[in-house]
PDB file of C-alpha atoms in Angstrom:
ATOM      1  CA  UNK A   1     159.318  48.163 138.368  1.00 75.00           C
ATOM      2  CA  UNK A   2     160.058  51.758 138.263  1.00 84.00           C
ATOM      3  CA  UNK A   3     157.240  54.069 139.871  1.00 91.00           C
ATOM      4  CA  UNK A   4     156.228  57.822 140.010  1.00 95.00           C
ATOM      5  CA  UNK A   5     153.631  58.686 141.884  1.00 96.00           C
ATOM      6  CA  UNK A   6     151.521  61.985 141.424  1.00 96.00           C
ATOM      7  CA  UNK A   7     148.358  63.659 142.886  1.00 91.00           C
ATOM      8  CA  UNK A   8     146.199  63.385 139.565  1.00 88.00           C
ATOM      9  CA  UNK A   9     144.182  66.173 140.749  1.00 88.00           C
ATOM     10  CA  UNK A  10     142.359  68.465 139.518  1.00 95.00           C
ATOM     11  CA  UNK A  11     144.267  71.519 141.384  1.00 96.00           C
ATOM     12  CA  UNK A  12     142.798  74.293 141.037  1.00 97.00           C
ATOM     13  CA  UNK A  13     144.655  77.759 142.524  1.00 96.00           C
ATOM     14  CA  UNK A  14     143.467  81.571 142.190  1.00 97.00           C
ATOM     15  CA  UNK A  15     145.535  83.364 139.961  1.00 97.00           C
ATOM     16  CA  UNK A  16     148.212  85.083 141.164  1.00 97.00           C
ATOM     17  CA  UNK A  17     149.051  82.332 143.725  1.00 97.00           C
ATOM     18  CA  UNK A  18     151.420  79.848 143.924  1.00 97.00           C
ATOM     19  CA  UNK A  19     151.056  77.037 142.811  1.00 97.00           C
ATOM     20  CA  UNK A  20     152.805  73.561 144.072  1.00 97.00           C
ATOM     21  CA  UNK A  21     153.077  70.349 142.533  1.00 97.00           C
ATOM     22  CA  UNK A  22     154.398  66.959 144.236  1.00 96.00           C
ATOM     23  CA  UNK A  23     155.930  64.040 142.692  1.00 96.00           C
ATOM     24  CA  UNK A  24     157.015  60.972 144.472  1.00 97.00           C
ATOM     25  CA  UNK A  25     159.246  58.319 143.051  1.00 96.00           C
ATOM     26  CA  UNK A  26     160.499  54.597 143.450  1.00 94.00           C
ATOM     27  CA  UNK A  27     164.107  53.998 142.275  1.00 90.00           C
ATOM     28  CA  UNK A  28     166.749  55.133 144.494  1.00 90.00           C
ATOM     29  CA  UNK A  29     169.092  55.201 141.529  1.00 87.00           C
ATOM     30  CA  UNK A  30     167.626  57.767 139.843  1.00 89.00           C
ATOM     31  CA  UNK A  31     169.649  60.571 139.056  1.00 88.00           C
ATOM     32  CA  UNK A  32     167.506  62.744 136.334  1.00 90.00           C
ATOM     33  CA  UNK A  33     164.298  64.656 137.497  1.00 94.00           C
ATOM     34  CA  UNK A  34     161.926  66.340 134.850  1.00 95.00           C
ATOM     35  CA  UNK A  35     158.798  68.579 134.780  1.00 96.00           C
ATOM     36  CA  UNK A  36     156.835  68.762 131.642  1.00 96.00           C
ATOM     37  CA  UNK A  37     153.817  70.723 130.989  1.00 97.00           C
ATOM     38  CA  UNK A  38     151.366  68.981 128.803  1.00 96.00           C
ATOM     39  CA  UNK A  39     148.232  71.190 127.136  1.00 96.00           C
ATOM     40  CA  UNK A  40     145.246  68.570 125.798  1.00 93.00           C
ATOM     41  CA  UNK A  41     145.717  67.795 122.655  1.00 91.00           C
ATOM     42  CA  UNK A  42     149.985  68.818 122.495  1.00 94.00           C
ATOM     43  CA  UNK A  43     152.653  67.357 122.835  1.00 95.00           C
ATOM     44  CA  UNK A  44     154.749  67.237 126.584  1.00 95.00           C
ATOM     45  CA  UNK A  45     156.961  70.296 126.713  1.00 94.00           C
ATOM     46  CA  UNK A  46     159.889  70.690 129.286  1.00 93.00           C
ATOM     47  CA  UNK A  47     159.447  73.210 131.621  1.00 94.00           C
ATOM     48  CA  UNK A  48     162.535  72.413 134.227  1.00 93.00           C
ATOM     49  CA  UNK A  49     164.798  69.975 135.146  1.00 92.00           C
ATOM     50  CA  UNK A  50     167.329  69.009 137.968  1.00 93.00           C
ATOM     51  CA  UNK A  51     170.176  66.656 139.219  1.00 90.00           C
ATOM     52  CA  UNK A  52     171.121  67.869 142.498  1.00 90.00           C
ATOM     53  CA  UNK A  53     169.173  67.937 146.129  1.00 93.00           C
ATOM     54  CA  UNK A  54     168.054  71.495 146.900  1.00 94.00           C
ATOM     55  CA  UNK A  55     166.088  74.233 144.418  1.00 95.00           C
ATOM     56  CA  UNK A  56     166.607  75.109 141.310  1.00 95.00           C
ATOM     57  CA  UNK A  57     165.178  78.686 139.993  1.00 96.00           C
ATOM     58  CA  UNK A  58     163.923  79.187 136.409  1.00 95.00           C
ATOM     59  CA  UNK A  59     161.789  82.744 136.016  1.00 96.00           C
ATOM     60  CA  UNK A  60     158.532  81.752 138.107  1.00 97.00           C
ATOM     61  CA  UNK A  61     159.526  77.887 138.549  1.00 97.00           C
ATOM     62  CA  UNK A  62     161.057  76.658 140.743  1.00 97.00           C
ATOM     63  CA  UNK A  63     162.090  73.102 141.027  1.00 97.00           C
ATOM     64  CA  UNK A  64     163.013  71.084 144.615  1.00 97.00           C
ATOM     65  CA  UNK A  65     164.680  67.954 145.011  1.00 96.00           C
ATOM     66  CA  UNK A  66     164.944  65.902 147.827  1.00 96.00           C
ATOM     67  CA  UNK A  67     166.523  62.540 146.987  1.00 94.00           C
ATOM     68  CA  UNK A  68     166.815  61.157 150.757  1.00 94.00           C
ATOM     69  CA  UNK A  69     162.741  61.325 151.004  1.00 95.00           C
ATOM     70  CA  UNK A  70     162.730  60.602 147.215  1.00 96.00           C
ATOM     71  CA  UNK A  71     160.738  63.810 146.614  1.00 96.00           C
ATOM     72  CA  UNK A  72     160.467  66.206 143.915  1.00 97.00           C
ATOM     73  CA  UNK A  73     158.069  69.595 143.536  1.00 97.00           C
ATOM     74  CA  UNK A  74     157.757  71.847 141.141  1.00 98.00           C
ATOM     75  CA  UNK A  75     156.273  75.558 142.477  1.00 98.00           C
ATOM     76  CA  UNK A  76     154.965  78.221 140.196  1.00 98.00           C
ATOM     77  CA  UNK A  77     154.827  81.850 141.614  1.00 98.00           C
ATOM     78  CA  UNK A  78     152.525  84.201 140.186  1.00 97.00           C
ATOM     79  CA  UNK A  79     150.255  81.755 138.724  1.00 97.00           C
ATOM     80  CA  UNK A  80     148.827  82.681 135.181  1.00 97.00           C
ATOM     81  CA  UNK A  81     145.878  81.473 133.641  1.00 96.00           C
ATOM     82  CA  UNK A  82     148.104  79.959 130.606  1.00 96.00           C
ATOM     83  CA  UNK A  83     149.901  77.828 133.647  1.00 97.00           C
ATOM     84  CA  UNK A  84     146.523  75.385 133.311  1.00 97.00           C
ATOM     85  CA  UNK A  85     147.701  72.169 131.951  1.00 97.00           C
ATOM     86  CA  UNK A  86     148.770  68.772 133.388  1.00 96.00           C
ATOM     87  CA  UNK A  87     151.974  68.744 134.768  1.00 97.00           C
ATOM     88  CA  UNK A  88     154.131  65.376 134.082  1.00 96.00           C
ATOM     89  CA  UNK A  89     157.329  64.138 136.458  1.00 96.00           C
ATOM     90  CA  UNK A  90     159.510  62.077 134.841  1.00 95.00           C
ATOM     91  CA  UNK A  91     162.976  60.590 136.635  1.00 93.00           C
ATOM     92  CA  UNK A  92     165.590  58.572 134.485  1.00 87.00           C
ATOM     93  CA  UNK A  93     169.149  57.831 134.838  1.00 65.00           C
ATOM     94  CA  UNK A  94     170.635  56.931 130.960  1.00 72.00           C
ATOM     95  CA  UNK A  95     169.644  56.423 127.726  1.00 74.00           C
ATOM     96  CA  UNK A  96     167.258  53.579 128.268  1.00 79.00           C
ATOM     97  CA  UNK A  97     163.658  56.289 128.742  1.00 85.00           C
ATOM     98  CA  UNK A  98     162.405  58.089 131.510  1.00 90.00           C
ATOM     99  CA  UNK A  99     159.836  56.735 133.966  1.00 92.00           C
ATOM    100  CA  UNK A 100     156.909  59.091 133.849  1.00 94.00           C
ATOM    101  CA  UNK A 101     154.044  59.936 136.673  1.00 95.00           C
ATOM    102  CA  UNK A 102     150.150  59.709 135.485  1.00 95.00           C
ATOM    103  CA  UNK A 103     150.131  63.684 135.327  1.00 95.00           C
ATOM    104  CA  UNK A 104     148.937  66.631 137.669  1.00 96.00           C
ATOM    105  CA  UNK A 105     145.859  68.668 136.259  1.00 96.00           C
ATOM    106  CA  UNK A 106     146.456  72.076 137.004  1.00 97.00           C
ATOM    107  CA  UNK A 107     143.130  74.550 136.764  1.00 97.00           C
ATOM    108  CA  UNK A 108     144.581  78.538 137.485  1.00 97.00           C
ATOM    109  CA  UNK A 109     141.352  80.307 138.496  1.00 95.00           C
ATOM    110  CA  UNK A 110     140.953  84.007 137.259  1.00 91.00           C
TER     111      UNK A 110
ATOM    112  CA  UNK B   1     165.168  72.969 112.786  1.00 58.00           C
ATOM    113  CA  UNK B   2     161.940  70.990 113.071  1.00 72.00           C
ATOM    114  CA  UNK B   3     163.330  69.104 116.122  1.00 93.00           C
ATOM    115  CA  UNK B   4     161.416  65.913 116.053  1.00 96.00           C
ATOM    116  CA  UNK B   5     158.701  64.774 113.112  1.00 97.00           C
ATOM    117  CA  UNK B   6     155.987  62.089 113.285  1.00 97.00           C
ATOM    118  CA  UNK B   7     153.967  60.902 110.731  1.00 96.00           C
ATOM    119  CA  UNK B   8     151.243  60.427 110.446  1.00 97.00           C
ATOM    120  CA  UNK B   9     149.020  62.992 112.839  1.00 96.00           C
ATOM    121  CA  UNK B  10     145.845  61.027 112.796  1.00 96.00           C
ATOM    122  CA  UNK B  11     145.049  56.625 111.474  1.00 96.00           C
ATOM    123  CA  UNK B  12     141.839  55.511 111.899  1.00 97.00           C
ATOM    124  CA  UNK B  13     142.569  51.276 111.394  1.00 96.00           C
ATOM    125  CA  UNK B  14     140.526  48.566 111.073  1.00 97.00           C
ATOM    126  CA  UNK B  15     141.544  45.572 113.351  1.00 97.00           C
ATOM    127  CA  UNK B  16     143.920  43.487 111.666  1.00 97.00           C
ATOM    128  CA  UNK B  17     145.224  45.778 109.791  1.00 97.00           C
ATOM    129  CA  UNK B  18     148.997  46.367 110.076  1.00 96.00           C
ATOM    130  CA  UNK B  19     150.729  50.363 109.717  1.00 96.00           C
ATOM    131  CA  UNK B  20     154.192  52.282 110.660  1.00 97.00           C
ATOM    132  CA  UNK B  21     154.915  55.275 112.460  1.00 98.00           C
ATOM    133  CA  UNK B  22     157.350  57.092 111.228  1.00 97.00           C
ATOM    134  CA  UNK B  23     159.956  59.326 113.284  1.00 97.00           C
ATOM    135  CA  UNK B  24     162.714  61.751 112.445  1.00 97.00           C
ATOM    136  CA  UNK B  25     165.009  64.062 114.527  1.00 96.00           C
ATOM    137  CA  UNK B  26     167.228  66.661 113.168  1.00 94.00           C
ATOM    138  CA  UNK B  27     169.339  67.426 115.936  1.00 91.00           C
ATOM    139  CA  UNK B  28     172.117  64.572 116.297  1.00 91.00           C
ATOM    140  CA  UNK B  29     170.736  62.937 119.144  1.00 91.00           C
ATOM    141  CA  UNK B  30     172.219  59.431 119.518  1.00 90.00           C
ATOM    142  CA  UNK B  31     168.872  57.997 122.101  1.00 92.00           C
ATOM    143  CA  UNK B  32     164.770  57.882 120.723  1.00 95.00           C
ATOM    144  CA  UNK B  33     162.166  56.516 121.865  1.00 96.00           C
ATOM    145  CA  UNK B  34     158.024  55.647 121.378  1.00 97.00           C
ATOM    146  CA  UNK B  35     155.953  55.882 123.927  1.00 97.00           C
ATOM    147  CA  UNK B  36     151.902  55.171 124.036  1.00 97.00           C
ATOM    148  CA  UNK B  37     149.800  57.545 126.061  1.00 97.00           C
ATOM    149  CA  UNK B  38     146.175  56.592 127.615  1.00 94.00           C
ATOM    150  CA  UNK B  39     143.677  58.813 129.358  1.00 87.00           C
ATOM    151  CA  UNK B  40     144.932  58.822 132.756  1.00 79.00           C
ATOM    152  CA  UNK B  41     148.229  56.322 132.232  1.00 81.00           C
ATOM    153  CA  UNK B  42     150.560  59.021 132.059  1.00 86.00           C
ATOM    154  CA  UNK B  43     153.516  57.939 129.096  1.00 93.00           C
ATOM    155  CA  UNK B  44     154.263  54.343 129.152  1.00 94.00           C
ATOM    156  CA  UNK B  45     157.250  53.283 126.870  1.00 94.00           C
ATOM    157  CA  UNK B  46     157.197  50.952 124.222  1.00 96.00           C
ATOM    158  CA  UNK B  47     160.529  50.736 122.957  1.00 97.00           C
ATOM    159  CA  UNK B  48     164.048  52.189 122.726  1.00 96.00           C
ATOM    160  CA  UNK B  49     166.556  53.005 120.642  1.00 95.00           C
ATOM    161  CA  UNK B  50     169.987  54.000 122.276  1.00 91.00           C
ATOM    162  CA  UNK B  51     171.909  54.124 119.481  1.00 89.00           C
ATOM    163  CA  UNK B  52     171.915  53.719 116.092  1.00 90.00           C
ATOM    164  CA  UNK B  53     172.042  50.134 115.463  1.00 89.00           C
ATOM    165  CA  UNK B  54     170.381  48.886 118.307  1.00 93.00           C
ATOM    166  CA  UNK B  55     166.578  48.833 119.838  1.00 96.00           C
ATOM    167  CA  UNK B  56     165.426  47.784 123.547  1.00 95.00           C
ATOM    168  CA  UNK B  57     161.871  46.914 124.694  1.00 95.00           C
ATOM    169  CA  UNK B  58     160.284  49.177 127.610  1.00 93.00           C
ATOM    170  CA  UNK B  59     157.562  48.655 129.355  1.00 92.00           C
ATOM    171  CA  UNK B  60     155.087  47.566 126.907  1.00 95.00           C
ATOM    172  CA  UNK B  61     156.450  46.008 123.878  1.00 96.00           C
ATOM    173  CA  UNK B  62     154.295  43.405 123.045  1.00 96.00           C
ATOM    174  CA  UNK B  63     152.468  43.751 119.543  1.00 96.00           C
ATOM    175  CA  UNK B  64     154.525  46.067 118.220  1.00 97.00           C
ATOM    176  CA  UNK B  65     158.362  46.167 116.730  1.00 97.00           C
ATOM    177  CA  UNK B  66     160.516  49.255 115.399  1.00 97.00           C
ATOM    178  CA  UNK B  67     163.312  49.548 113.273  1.00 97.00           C
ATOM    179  CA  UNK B  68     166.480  52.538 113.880  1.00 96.00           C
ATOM    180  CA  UNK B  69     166.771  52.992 110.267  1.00 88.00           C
ATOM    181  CA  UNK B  70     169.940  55.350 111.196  1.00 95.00           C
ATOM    182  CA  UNK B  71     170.604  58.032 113.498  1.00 94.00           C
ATOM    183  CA  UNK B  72     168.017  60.513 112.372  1.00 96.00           C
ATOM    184  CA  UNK B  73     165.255  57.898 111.905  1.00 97.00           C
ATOM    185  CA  UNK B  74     163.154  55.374 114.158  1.00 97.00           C
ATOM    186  CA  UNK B  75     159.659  53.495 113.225  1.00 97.00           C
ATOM    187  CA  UNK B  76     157.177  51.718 114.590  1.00 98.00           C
ATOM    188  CA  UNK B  77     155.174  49.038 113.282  1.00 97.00           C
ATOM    189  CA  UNK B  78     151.899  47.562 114.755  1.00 96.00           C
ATOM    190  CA  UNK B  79     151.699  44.100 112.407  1.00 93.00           C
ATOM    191  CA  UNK B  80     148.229  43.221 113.351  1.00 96.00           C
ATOM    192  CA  UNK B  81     146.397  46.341 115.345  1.00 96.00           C
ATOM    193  CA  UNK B  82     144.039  45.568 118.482  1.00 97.00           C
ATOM    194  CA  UNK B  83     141.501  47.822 119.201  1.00 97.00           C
ATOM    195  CA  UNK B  84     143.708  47.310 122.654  1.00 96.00           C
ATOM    196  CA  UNK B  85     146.558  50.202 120.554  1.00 97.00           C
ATOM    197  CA  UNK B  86     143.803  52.587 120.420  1.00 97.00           C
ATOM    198  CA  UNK B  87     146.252  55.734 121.601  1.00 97.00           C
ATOM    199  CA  UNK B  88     148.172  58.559 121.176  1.00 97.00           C
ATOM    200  CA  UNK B  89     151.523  57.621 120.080  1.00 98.00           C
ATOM    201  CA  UNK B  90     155.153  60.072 121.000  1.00 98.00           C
ATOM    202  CA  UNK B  91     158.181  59.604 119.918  1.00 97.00           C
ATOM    203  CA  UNK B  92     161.269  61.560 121.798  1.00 95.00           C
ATOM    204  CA  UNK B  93     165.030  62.239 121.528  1.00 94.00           C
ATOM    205  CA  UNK B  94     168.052  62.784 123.584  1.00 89.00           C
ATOM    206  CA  UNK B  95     171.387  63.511 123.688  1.00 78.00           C
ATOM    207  CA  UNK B  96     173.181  60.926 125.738  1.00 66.00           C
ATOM    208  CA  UNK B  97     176.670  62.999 125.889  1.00 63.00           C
ATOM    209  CA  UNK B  98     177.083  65.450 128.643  1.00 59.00           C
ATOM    210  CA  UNK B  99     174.501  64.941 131.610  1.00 57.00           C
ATOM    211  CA  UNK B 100     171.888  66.405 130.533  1.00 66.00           C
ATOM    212  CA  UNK B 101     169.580  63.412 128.670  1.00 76.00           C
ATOM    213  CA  UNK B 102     166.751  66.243 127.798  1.00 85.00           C
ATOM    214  CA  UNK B 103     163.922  64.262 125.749  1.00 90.00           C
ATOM    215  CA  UNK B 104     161.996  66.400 123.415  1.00 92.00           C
ATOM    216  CA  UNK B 105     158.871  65.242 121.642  1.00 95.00           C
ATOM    217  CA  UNK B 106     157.419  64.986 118.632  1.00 97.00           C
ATOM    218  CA  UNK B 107     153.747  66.201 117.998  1.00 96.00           C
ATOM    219  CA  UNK B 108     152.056  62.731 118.229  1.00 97.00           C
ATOM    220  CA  UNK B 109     150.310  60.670 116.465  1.00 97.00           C
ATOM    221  CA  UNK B 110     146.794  59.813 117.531  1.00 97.00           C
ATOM    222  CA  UNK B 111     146.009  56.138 116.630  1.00 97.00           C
ATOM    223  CA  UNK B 112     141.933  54.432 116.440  1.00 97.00           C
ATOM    224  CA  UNK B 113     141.617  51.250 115.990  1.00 97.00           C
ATOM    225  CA  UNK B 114     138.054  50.138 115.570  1.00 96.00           C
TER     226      UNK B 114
END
């Protein structure tokens, strides 16, 4: 049985700060990492994705993947109110679905 | 390019009764996929499609079946709804050439059963 383990939350970070996000996961074989943002009510929306150990940069994400400790994060600079949502990791290898976490609630405080 | 459609939006059902979901994508993608999600269960998958012609169960396939009526379309049928499938139902897509395997979502379709 796949896993993915999150911190369910809620976070809850001052605007302006940054903002980190941890995801833990199971199958060593995994070789797909995702981060989608989900607002209540909508429908989960990609924000980043990587395949390699090390960072990845994307505007004011950044995404970090460490597949030794089976570890990924997800860091937003600059944190805006609009960043409040729940933040999903999902890991996959093929075609057969991804393997998603139970979600991150993220609260950016004005 | 309305990416991926679900319909309906909303089904209140009576248990017993039986429905589909409907899905279509409009971007070529060869993979789709329903998945159920509960308060606080994250996205759970039901079943898979990899390619037209075929379907896979995930993790939680039982009560329900789907169909890949060809590339663009994929359905799911509850035959006999528990109050158990109260949910909110996604379907997804991907493009299984290059490396990528980027799923994007439909809207959802939020499912009572009373």
């Amino acid at each position: 049985q796949k896993e993915v383990e999150q911190n369910s939350g809620p976070l809850s970070v001052p605007e302006g700060a940054i903002a980190s996000l941890n995801c833990t996961y199971s199958d060593r074989g995994s070789q797909s990492f995702f981060w989608y943002r989900q607002y209540s009510g909508k429908s989960p929306e990609l924000i980043m994705f990587i395949y390699s150990n090390g960072d990845k940069e994307d505007g004011r994400f950044t995404a970090q993947l460490n597949k030794a400790s089976q570890y990924v994060s997800l860091l937003i600079r600059d944190s805006q109110p609009s960043d409040s949502a729940t933040y999903l990791c999902a890991v996959g290898g093929g075609a057969d679905g991804l393997t998603f976490g139970k979600g991150t609630h993220l609260i950016i405080q004005p | 390019n309305a990416g991926v459609t679900q319909t309906p939006k909303f089904q209140v059902l009576k248990t017993g009764q039986s429905m589909t979901l409907q899905c279509a994508q409009d971007m070529n993608h060869n993979s789709m996929y329903w998945y159920r999600q509960d308060p606080g269960m994250g996205l759970r998958l039901i079943y898979y499609s990899a390619s037209e012609g075929t379907t896979d169960k995930g993790e939680v396939p039982n009560g329900y079946n789907v169909s890949r009526l060809n590339k663009r379309e994929f359905s799911l049928r509850l035959e006999s709804a528990a109050p158990s499938q109260t949910s909110v139902y996604f379907c997804a897509s991907t493009s299984t050439s290059g490396s990528q395997n980027i799923q994007y979502f439909g809207a959802g379709t939020r499912l009572s059963v009373l």
